[in-house]
Amino acid sequence: MAAQENTPTKGEASGAAGTAPLHVAIVMDGNGRWAKRRGLPRTLGHRAGVEALKRIVEAAPTLGIRWLTVFGFSTENWSRPAAEVAELMALPKRYFETDLARLEREGVRVRVIGSREGLSRELVKICAEAEARTAKNEVFDLNVAFNYGGKADIVDAARRFAEEVAAGRASPADLTEDGFEALLATAASPPPDLIVRPSGEQRLSNFMLWQAAYAEFIFQDVLWPDYSAEHLQAAIAEFQTRNRRYGAVAPDDALATG
Ligand code: IPE
Ligand code: MG
């Protein structure tokens, strides 16, 4: 489909100018600070974060985005106080209860990427239902990273390959970058063109480590619950000023040094 035409093949120099990022990944951050500034419990910050997620999932396709991956809960977030973990665990239900029918209707395919280990039976069921009800959709892809960690993603892929080898179905010499990528939780999406992190923090926090190899990074000084379509539009505008070379040189410079 046309959506993938903008994605250069590996090693091909390309400016991002004028092309929308097809796959955007967002670290939804700043819920706690948003609540604190208002003298509210962190819980309410997370709930406001779900409203921001709805706005952004609705806006993304209108801005030329084809794949959206959002970081909802990391493998490290288990170390938060139990009450906060419980609140975070309730967010997918809150989100899908209020938005799944729309996602289903609008052609959004949902995948919940991350480990199901440690999730309640109810939550696993909710995730499975969201995936099943939208499995045939092909207008837009929403990956919800929940109980996801970039290191765990890589280790799981490595383990799966090792299991293939142990079973005699593959040999170590068969392993390629593309083959490995196909074992990651994000196998159904191309790598992100743009990774956005609001809230002023400038780090990846174990999000899509492998997939981020050639992503552009944009950090925005807004807390996630306040994030709007305008913020996403601004990030896209900035992305379009970036010169993506994938380790190659721009064609003009190649001539100059030739
Ligand atoms: C993002 O907001 C939600 C998750 C990481 C699950 P935070 O809870 O990290 O908010 P801050 O960083 O404390 O403001
Ligand atoms: Mg945070």
PDB file of C-alpha atoms and ligand atoms in Angstrom:
ATOM      1  CA  MET A   1       0.000   0.000   0.000  1.00  0.00           C
ATOM      2  CA  ALA A   2       1.027   3.599  -0.586  1.00  0.00           C
ATOM      3  CA  ALA A   3       1.733   4.174   3.081  1.00  0.00           C
ATOM      4  CA  GLN A   4       5.041   2.407   2.903  1.00  0.00           C
ATOM      5  CA  GLU A   5       6.414   4.310  -0.095  1.00  0.00           C
ATOM      6  CA  ASN A   6       8.020   6.936   2.137  1.00  0.00           C
ATOM      7  CA  THR A   7      10.142   4.435   3.993  1.00  0.00           C
ATOM      8  CA  PRO A   8      13.578   4.331   2.427  1.00  0.00           C
ATOM      9  CA  THR A   9      15.320   1.010   2.181  1.00  0.00           C
ATOM     10  CA  LYS A  10      18.338   0.462   4.384  1.00  0.00           C
ATOM     11  CA  GLY A  11      21.377   2.563   3.522  1.00  0.00           C
ATOM     12  CA  GLU A  12      19.447   4.890   1.233  1.00  0.00           C
ATOM     13  CA  ALA A  13      19.902   8.576   2.005  1.00  0.00           C
ATOM     14  CA  SER A  14      16.668  10.477   2.361  1.00  0.00           C
ATOM     15  CA  GLY A  15      15.458  13.761   3.769  1.00  0.00           C
ATOM     16  CA  ALA A  16      12.362  13.605   5.926  1.00  0.00           C
ATOM     17  CA  ALA A  17      11.297  16.856   4.270  1.00  0.00           C
ATOM     18  CA  GLY A  18       7.636  16.883   3.354  1.00  0.00           C
ATOM     19  CA  THR A  19       6.939  13.290   4.313  1.00  0.00           C
ATOM     20  CA  ALA A  20       4.938  12.473   7.401  1.00  0.00           C
ATOM     21  CA  PRO A  21       6.462   9.930   9.765  1.00  0.00           C
ATOM     22  CA  LEU A  22       4.556   6.735   8.993  1.00  0.00           C
ATOM     23  CA  HIS A  23       5.275   5.084  12.297  1.00  0.00           C
ATOM     24  CA  VAL A  24       5.288   7.278  15.377  1.00  0.00           C
ATOM     25  CA  ALA A  25       6.062   5.906  18.831  1.00  0.00           C
ATOM     26  CA  ILE A  26       5.212   7.889  21.951  1.00  0.00           C
ATOM     27  CA  VAL A  27       6.464   7.563  25.509  1.00  0.00           C
ATOM     28  CA  MET A  28       3.393   8.793  27.348  1.00  0.00           C
ATOM     29  CA  ASP A  29       5.061  10.562  30.262  1.00  0.00           C
ATOM     30  CA  GLY A  30       4.211  13.210  32.815  1.00  0.00           C
ATOM     31  CA  ASN A  31       0.930  11.996  34.274  1.00  0.00           C
ATOM     32  CA  GLY A  32       2.216  12.147  37.832  1.00  0.00           C
ATOM     33  CA  ARG A  33       3.610  15.661  37.513  1.00  0.00           C
ATOM     34  CA  TRP A  34       0.411  16.833  35.838  1.00  0.00           C
ATOM     35  CA  ALA A  35      -1.578  15.624  38.846  1.00  0.00           C
ATOM     36  CA  LYS A  36       0.891  16.986  41.376  1.00  0.00           C
ATOM     37  CA  ARG A  37       0.707  20.472  39.857  1.00  0.00           C
ATOM     38  CA  ARG A  38      -3.018  20.396  40.405  1.00  0.00           C
ATOM     39  CA  GLY A  39      -2.812  19.003  43.909  1.00  0.00           C
ATOM     40  CA  LEU A  40      -4.483  15.804  42.688  1.00  0.00           C
ATOM     41  CA  PRO A  41      -3.584  12.155  43.343  1.00  0.00           C
ATOM     42  CA  ARG A  42      -1.389  10.574  40.653  1.00  0.00           C
ATOM     43  CA  THR A  43      -4.323   8.308  39.841  1.00  0.00           C
ATOM     44  CA  LEU A  44      -6.168  11.216  38.292  1.00  0.00           C
ATOM     45  CA  GLY A  45      -3.107  12.066  36.224  1.00  0.00           C
ATOM     46  CA  HIS A  46      -3.175   8.566  34.741  1.00  0.00           C
ATOM     47  CA  ARG A  47      -6.873   8.852  33.994  1.00  0.00           C
ATOM     48  CA  ALA A  48      -6.299  12.183  32.270  1.00  0.00           C
ATOM     49  CA  GLY A  49      -3.540  10.419  30.337  1.00  0.00           C
ATOM     50  CA  VAL A  50      -6.087   7.979  28.938  1.00  0.00           C
ATOM     51  CA  GLU A  51      -8.109  10.916  27.605  1.00  0.00           C
ATOM     52  CA  ALA A  52      -4.966  12.243  25.901  1.00  0.00           C
ATOM     53  CA  LEU A  53      -4.410   8.813  24.360  1.00  0.00           C
ATOM     54  CA  LYS A  54      -7.904   8.869  22.875  1.00  0.00           C
ATOM     55  CA  ARG A  55      -7.303  12.320  21.373  1.00  0.00           C
ATOM     56  CA  ILE A  56      -3.998  11.293  19.850  1.00  0.00           C
ATOM     57  CA  VAL A  57      -5.189   7.970  18.430  1.00  0.00           C
ATOM     58  CA  GLU A  58      -8.022   9.871  16.787  1.00  0.00           C
ATOM     59  CA  ALA A  59      -5.746  12.622  15.427  1.00  0.00           C
ATOM     60  CA  ALA A  60      -2.865  10.443  14.212  1.00  0.00           C
ATOM     61  CA  PRO A  61      -4.436   9.093  10.985  1.00  0.00           C
ATOM     62  CA  THR A  62      -5.505  12.604   9.982  1.00  0.00           C
ATOM     63  CA  LEU A  63      -1.841  13.674  10.214  1.00  0.00           C
ATOM     64  CA  GLY A  64      -0.598  11.035   7.791  1.00  0.00           C
ATOM     65  CA  ILE A  65       0.519   8.550  10.442  1.00  0.00           C
ATOM     66  CA  ARG A  66      -0.111   4.887   9.629  1.00  0.00           C
ATOM     67  CA  TRP A  67       1.308   3.097  12.703  1.00  0.00           C
ATOM     68  CA  LEU A  68       1.240   4.400  16.267  1.00  0.00           C
ATOM     69  CA  THR A  69       2.951   2.708  19.187  1.00  0.00           C
ATOM     70  CA  VAL A  70       2.360   4.028  22.691  1.00  0.00           C
ATOM     71  CA  PHE A  71       4.283   3.100  25.824  1.00  0.00           C
ATOM     72  CA  GLY A  72       1.727   2.533  28.578  1.00  0.00           C
ATOM     73  CA  PHE A  73       3.505   0.399  31.156  1.00  0.00           C
ATOM     74  CA  SER A  74       7.134  -0.663  31.227  1.00  0.00           C
ATOM     75  CA  THR A  75       8.638  -3.781  32.732  1.00  0.00           C
ATOM     76  CA  GLU A  76      10.262  -1.382  35.243  1.00  0.00           C
ATOM     77  CA  ASN A  77       6.972   0.216  36.335  1.00  0.00           C
ATOM     78  CA  TRP A  78       6.282  -2.783  38.612  1.00  0.00           C
ATOM     79  CA  SER A  79       8.623  -1.114  41.097  1.00  0.00           C
ATOM     80  CA  ARG A  80       6.082   1.669  41.751  1.00  0.00           C
ATOM     81  CA  PRO A  81       3.891   1.529  44.880  1.00  0.00           C
ATOM     82  CA  ALA A  82       1.313  -1.269  44.681  1.00  0.00           C
ATOM     83  CA  ALA A  83      -1.620   1.139  44.633  1.00  0.00           C
ATOM     84  CA  GLU A  84      -0.201   2.985  41.644  1.00  0.00           C
ATOM     85  CA  VAL A  85       0.585  -0.279  39.829  1.00  0.00           C
ATOM     86  CA  ALA A  86      -3.031  -1.300  40.421  1.00  0.00           C
ATOM     87  CA  GLU A  87      -4.234   1.969  38.906  1.00  0.00           C
ATOM     88  CA  LEU A  88      -1.945   1.555  35.879  1.00  0.00           C
ATOM     89  CA  MET A  89      -3.215  -2.014  35.440  1.00  0.00           C
ATOM     90  CA  ALA A  90      -6.753  -0.645  35.265  1.00  0.00           C
ATOM     91  CA  LEU A  91      -5.948   1.744  32.412  1.00  0.00           C
ATOM     92  CA  PRO A  92      -6.278  -0.627  29.436  1.00  0.00           C
ATOM     93  CA  LYS A  93      -9.766  -1.554  30.631  1.00  0.00           C
ATOM     94  CA  ARG A  94     -10.667   2.095  31.029  1.00  0.00           C
ATOM     95  CA  TYR A  95      -9.296   2.855  27.576  1.00  0.00           C
ATOM     96  CA  PHE A  96     -10.830  -0.042  25.673  1.00  0.00           C
ATOM     97  CA  GLU A  97     -14.172   0.237  27.471  1.00  0.00           C
ATOM     98  CA  THR A  98     -14.573   3.741  26.166  1.00  0.00           C
ATOM     99  CA  ASP A  99     -12.737   3.585  22.831  1.00  0.00           C
ATOM    100  CA  LEU A 100     -12.728   0.024  21.474  1.00  0.00           C
ATOM    101  CA  ALA A 101     -16.037   0.346  19.624  1.00  0.00           C
ATOM    102  CA  ARG A 102     -14.723   3.435  17.831  1.00  0.00           C
ATOM    103  CA  LEU A 103     -11.395   1.743  17.020  1.00  0.00           C
ATOM    104  CA  GLU A 104     -13.254  -1.248  15.646  1.00  0.00           C
ATOM    105  CA  ARG A 105     -15.517   0.932  13.522  1.00  0.00           C
ATOM    106  CA  GLU A 106     -12.763   3.196  12.193  1.00  0.00           C
ATOM    107  CA  GLY A 107     -10.540   0.388  10.950  1.00  0.00           C
ATOM    108  CA  VAL A 108      -7.898   0.540  13.677  1.00  0.00           C
ATOM    109  CA  ARG A 109      -6.069  -2.704  14.346  1.00  0.00           C
ATOM    110  CA  VAL A 110      -4.983  -3.007  17.963  1.00  0.00           C
ATOM    111  CA  ARG A 111      -2.069  -5.060  19.214  1.00  0.00           C
ATOM    112  CA  VAL A 112      -1.017  -5.137  22.836  1.00  0.00           C
ATOM    113  CA  ILE A 113       2.711  -5.790  22.821  1.00  0.00           C
ATOM    114  CA  GLY A 114       4.584  -6.871  25.926  1.00  0.00           C
ATOM    115  CA  SER A 115       4.537  -9.759  28.325  1.00  0.00           C
ATOM    116  CA  ARG A 116       1.248 -11.092  29.687  1.00  0.00           C
ATOM    117  CA  GLU A 117       3.150 -12.385  32.712  1.00  0.00           C
ATOM    118  CA  GLY A 118       1.967 -10.733  35.911  1.00  0.00           C
ATOM    119  CA  LEU A 119      -1.221  -9.373  34.332  1.00  0.00           C
ATOM    120  CA  SER A 120      -4.544 -10.406  35.819  1.00  0.00           C
ATOM    121  CA  ARG A 121      -6.651 -12.925  33.957  1.00  0.00           C
ATOM    122  CA  GLU A 122      -9.223 -10.194  33.373  1.00  0.00           C
ATOM    123  CA  LEU A 123      -6.653  -7.866  31.836  1.00  0.00           C
ATOM    124  CA  VAL A 124      -5.273 -10.603  29.572  1.00  0.00           C
ATOM    125  CA  LYS A 125      -8.835 -11.212  28.405  1.00  0.00           C
ATOM    126  CA  ILE A 126      -9.430  -7.516  27.764  1.00  0.00           C
ATOM    127  CA  CYS A 127      -6.257  -7.306  25.653  1.00  0.00           C
ATOM    128  CA  ALA A 128      -7.176 -10.451  23.725  1.00  0.00           C
ATOM    129  CA  GLU A 129     -10.641  -9.098  23.042  1.00  0.00           C
ATOM    130  CA  ALA A 130      -9.296  -5.764  21.768  1.00  0.00           C
ATOM    131  CA  GLU A 131      -6.959  -7.645  19.427  1.00  0.00           C
ATOM    132  CA  ALA A 132      -9.582 -10.110  18.242  1.00  0.00           C
ATOM    133  CA  ARG A 133     -12.264  -7.514  17.582  1.00  0.00           C
ATOM    134  CA  THR A 134      -9.913  -5.393  15.467  1.00  0.00           C
ATOM    135  CA  ALA A 135      -7.779  -8.134  13.883  1.00  0.00           C
ATOM    136  CA  LYS A 136      -9.210  -7.648  10.403  1.00  0.00           C
ATOM    137  CA  ASN A 137      -8.878  -3.865  10.387  1.00  0.00           C
ATOM    138  CA  GLU A 138      -6.327  -2.353   8.046  1.00  0.00           C
ATOM    139  CA  VAL A 139      -6.700   1.412   8.017  1.00  0.00           C
ATOM    140  CA  PHE A 140      -4.420   2.154  10.957  1.00  0.00           C
ATOM    141  CA  ASP A 141      -2.356   0.153  13.447  1.00  0.00           C
ATOM    142  CA  LEU A 142      -2.223   0.919  17.157  1.00  0.00           C
ATOM    143  CA  ASN A 143       0.369  -0.934  19.203  1.00  0.00           C
ATOM    144  CA  VAL A 144      -0.136  -0.542  22.917  1.00  0.00           C
ATOM    145  CA  ALA A 145       3.118  -1.395  24.684  1.00  0.00           C
ATOM    146  CA  PHE A 146       2.044  -2.686  28.059  1.00  0.00           C
ATOM    147  CA  ASN A 147       4.332  -4.581  30.403  1.00  0.00           C
ATOM    148  CA  TYR A 148       6.816  -3.981  27.605  1.00  0.00           C
ATOM    149  CA  GLY A 149      10.577  -3.551  27.848  1.00  0.00           C
ATOM    150  CA  GLY A 150      12.993  -3.200  24.958  1.00  0.00           C
ATOM    151  CA  LYS A 151      15.554  -5.497  26.580  1.00  0.00           C
ATOM    152  CA  ALA A 152      12.910  -8.130  27.326  1.00  0.00           C
ATOM    153  CA  ASP A 153      11.697  -7.869  23.723  1.00  0.00           C
ATOM    154  CA  ILE A 154      15.215  -8.628  22.442  1.00  0.00           C
ATOM    155  CA  VAL A 155      15.800 -11.424  24.943  1.00  0.00           C
ATOM    156  CA  ASP A 156      12.449 -13.036  24.075  1.00  0.00           C
ATOM    157  CA  ALA A 157      13.325 -12.909  20.371  1.00  0.00           C
ATOM    158  CA  ALA A 158      16.752 -14.415  21.067  1.00  0.00           C
ATOM    159  CA  ARG A 159      15.150 -17.157  23.131  1.00  0.00           C
ATOM    160  CA  ARG A 160      12.699 -17.967  20.381  1.00  0.00           C
ATOM    161  CA  PHE A 161      15.500 -18.246  17.861  1.00  0.00           C
ATOM    162  CA  ALA A 162      17.520 -20.409  20.247  1.00  0.00           C
ATOM    163  CA  GLU A 163      14.495 -22.683  20.621  1.00  0.00           C
ATOM    164  CA  GLU A 164      14.315 -23.053  16.838  1.00  0.00           C
ATOM    165  CA  VAL A 165      17.975 -23.990  16.791  1.00  0.00           C
ATOM    166  CA  ALA A 166      17.575 -26.431  19.687  1.00  0.00           C
ATOM    167  CA  ALA A 167      14.651 -28.065  17.864  1.00  0.00           C
ATOM    168  CA  GLY A 168      16.798 -28.461  14.755  1.00  0.00           C
ATOM    169  CA  ARG A 169      14.636 -26.115  12.682  1.00  0.00           C
ATOM    170  CA  ALA A 170      17.267 -23.375  12.297  1.00  0.00           C
ATOM    171  CA  SER A 171      20.997 -23.005  12.373  1.00  0.00           C
ATOM    172  CA  PRO A 172      22.913 -20.077  13.982  1.00  0.00           C
ATOM    173  CA  ALA A 173      24.256 -19.132  10.549  1.00  0.00           C
ATOM    174  CA  ASP A 174      20.661 -18.472   9.379  1.00  0.00           C
ATOM    175  CA  LEU A 175      20.181 -15.532  11.716  1.00  0.00           C
ATOM    176  CA  THR A 176      19.924 -12.178   9.935  1.00  0.00           C
ATOM    177  CA  GLU A 177      18.885  -8.711  11.100  1.00  0.00           C
ATOM    178  CA  ASP A 178      15.612  -8.979   9.179  1.00  0.00           C
ATOM    179  CA  GLY A 179      14.994 -12.455  10.554  1.00  0.00           C
ATOM    180  CA  PHE A 180      15.638 -11.277  14.085  1.00  0.00           C
ATOM    181  CA  GLU A 181      13.394  -8.254  13.616  1.00  0.00           C
ATOM    182  CA  ALA A 182      10.585 -10.609  12.632  1.00  0.00           C
ATOM    183  CA  LEU A 183      10.836 -12.226  16.068  1.00  0.00           C
ATOM    184  CA  LEU A 184      10.353  -8.963  17.966  1.00  0.00           C
ATOM    185  CA  ALA A 185       6.980  -7.957  19.409  1.00  0.00           C
ATOM    186  CA  THR A 186       6.730  -5.213  16.771  1.00  0.00           C
ATOM    187  CA  ALA A 187       7.201  -7.576  13.814  1.00  0.00           C
ATOM    188  CA  ALA A 188       3.952  -6.424  12.221  1.00  0.00           C
ATOM    189  CA  SER A 189       5.091  -2.787  11.952  1.00  0.00           C
ATOM    190  CA  PRO A 190       8.051  -1.127  10.252  1.00  0.00           C
ATOM    191  CA  PRO A 191      10.515   0.501  12.672  1.00  0.00           C
ATOM    192  CA  PRO A 192       9.369   3.862  14.056  1.00  0.00           C
ATOM    193  CA  ASP A 193      10.381   6.908  12.026  1.00  0.00           C
ATOM    194  CA  LEU A 194       9.802   9.186  14.968  1.00  0.00           C
ATOM    195  CA  ILE A 195       9.898   8.650  18.713  1.00  0.00           C
ATOM    196  CA  VAL A 196       8.243  11.386  20.747  1.00  0.00           C
ATOM    197  CA  ARG A 197       8.609  11.882  24.463  1.00  0.00           C
ATOM    198  CA  PRO A 198       6.687  14.635  26.180  1.00  0.00           C
ATOM    199  CA  SER A 199       7.214  15.843  29.769  1.00  0.00           C
ATOM    200  CA  GLY A 200      10.741  17.161  29.257  1.00  0.00           C
ATOM    201  CA  GLU A 201      12.541  13.877  30.004  1.00  0.00           C
ATOM    202  CA  GLN A 202      15.108  13.039  27.364  1.00  0.00           C
ATOM    203  CA  ARG A 203      15.681   9.313  27.466  1.00  0.00           C
ATOM    204  CA  LEU A 204      14.369   6.126  25.916  1.00  0.00           C
ATOM    205  CA  SER A 205      13.652   4.267  29.190  1.00  0.00           C
ATOM    206  CA  ASN A 206      13.964   0.815  27.643  1.00  0.00           C
ATOM    207  CA  PHE A 207      11.398   1.497  24.894  1.00  0.00           C
ATOM    208  CA  MET A 208      11.898  -0.168  21.477  1.00  0.00           C
ATOM    209  CA  LEU A 209      15.680  -0.387  21.810  1.00  0.00           C
ATOM    210  CA  TRP A 210      16.303  -2.336  18.625  1.00  0.00           C
ATOM    211  CA  GLN A 211      13.558  -0.613  16.642  1.00  0.00           C
ATOM    212  CA  ALA A 212      14.875   2.866  17.523  1.00  0.00           C
ATOM    213  CA  ALA A 213      18.114   2.376  15.557  1.00  0.00           C
ATOM    214  CA  TYR A 214      17.288   5.055  12.971  1.00  0.00           C
ATOM    215  CA  ALA A 215      14.347   6.820  14.556  1.00  0.00           C
ATOM    216  CA  GLU A 216      14.317  10.585  14.918  1.00  0.00           C
ATOM    217  CA  PHE A 217      13.792  11.723  18.513  1.00  0.00           C
ATOM    218  CA  ILE A 218      11.668  14.664  19.535  1.00  0.00           C
ATOM    219  CA  PHE A 219      11.284  15.726  23.149  1.00  0.00           C
ATOM    220  CA  GLN A 220       8.472  18.090  24.008  1.00  0.00           C
ATOM    221  CA  ASP A 221       7.944  20.192  27.053  1.00  0.00           C
ATOM    222  CA  VAL A 222       4.333  19.280  27.692  1.00  0.00           C
ATOM    223  CA  LEU A 223       2.922  16.782  30.153  1.00  0.00           C
ATOM    224  CA  TRP A 224       1.105  13.836  28.557  1.00  0.00           C
ATOM    225  CA  PRO A 225      -2.393  14.645  29.915  1.00  0.00           C
ATOM    226  CA  ASP A 226      -2.108  18.056  28.194  1.00  0.00           C
ATOM    227  CA  TYR A 227      -0.886  16.542  24.917  1.00  0.00           C
ATOM    228  CA  SER A 228      -3.027  17.547  21.958  1.00  0.00           C
ATOM    229  CA  ALA A 229      -3.185  17.059  18.201  1.00  0.00           C
ATOM    230  CA  GLU A 230      -1.353  20.394  17.899  1.00  0.00           C
ATOM    231  CA  HIS A 231       1.604  19.011  19.857  1.00  0.00           C
ATOM    232  CA  LEU A 232       1.729  15.994  17.572  1.00  0.00           C
ATOM    233  CA  GLN A 233       1.485  18.252  14.543  1.00  0.00           C
ATOM    234  CA  ALA A 234       4.401  20.330  15.870  1.00  0.00           C
ATOM    235  CA  ALA A 235       6.465  17.169  16.338  1.00  0.00           C
ATOM    236  CA  ILE A 236       5.724  16.131  12.764  1.00  0.00           C
ATOM    237  CA  ALA A 237       6.691  19.589  11.474  1.00  0.00           C
ATOM    238  CA  GLU A 238      10.015  19.302  13.307  1.00  0.00           C
ATOM    239  CA  PHE A 239      10.502  15.757  11.971  1.00  0.00           C
ATOM    240  CA  GLN A 240      10.076  17.124   8.463  1.00  0.00           C
ATOM    241  CA  THR A 241      13.071  19.421   8.942  1.00  0.00           C
ATOM    242  CA  ARG A 242      15.326  16.481   9.800  1.00  0.00           C
ATOM    243  CA  ASN A 243      17.708  15.024   7.257  1.00  0.00           C
ATOM    244  CA  ARG A 244      17.603  11.240   7.501  1.00  0.00           C
ATOM    245  CA  ARG A 245      20.655   9.555   6.044  1.00  0.00           C
ATOM    246  CA  TYR A 246      20.616   6.065   7.581  1.00  0.00           C
ATOM    247  CA  GLY A 247      24.403   6.140   7.784  1.00  0.00           C
ATOM    248  CA  ALA A 248      24.797   7.128   4.123  1.00  0.00           C
ATOM    249  CA  VAL A 249      25.508  10.609   2.745  1.00  0.00           C
ATOM    250  CA  ALA A 250      23.044  12.959   1.070  1.00  0.00           C
ATOM    251  CA  PRO A 251      23.217  12.556  -2.750  1.00  0.00           C
ATOM    252  CA  ASP A 252      24.593  16.115  -3.230  1.00  0.00           C
ATOM    253  CA  ASP A 253      27.407  15.532  -0.763  1.00  0.00           C
ATOM    254  CA  ALA A 254      28.232  12.232  -2.397  1.00  0.00           C
ATOM    255  CA  LEU A 255      28.837  14.122  -5.692  1.00  0.00           C
ATOM    256  CA  ALA A 256      30.902  16.808  -3.920  1.00  0.00           C
ATOM    257  CA  THR A 257      33.287  14.279  -2.424  1.00  0.00           C
ATOM    258  CA  GLY A 258      33.265  12.024  -5.486  1.00  0.00           C
TER     259      GLY A 258
HETATM  260  C1  IPE B   1       3.449   8.199  32.673  1.00  0.00           C
HETATM  261  O1  IPE B   1       3.410   9.154  33.671  1.00  0.00           O
HETATM  262  C2  IPE B   1       2.733   6.922  33.032  1.00  0.00           C
HETATM  263  C3  IPE B   1       3.626   5.755  33.158  1.00  0.00           C
HETATM  264  C4  IPE B   1       4.922   5.782  33.092  1.00  0.00           C
HETATM  265  C5  IPE B   1       3.025   4.456  33.384  1.00  0.00           C
HETATM  266  P1  IPE B   1       4.301   9.072  34.978  1.00  0.00           P
HETATM  267  O2  IPE B   1       3.560   8.330  36.022  1.00  0.00           O
HETATM  268  O3  IPE B   1       5.663   8.538  34.665  1.00  0.00           O
HETATM  269  O4  IPE B   1       4.389  10.612  35.374  1.00  0.00           O
HETATM  270  P2  IPE B   1       5.607  11.392  36.013  1.00  0.00           P
HETATM  271  O5  IPE B   1       6.836  11.080  35.208  1.00  0.00           O
HETATM  272  O6  IPE B   1       5.735  10.926  37.425  1.00  0.00           O
HETATM  273  O7  IPE B   1       5.211  12.819  35.906  1.00  0.00           O
HETATM  274 MG    MG B   2       7.475   9.363  34.233  1.00  0.00          MG
END
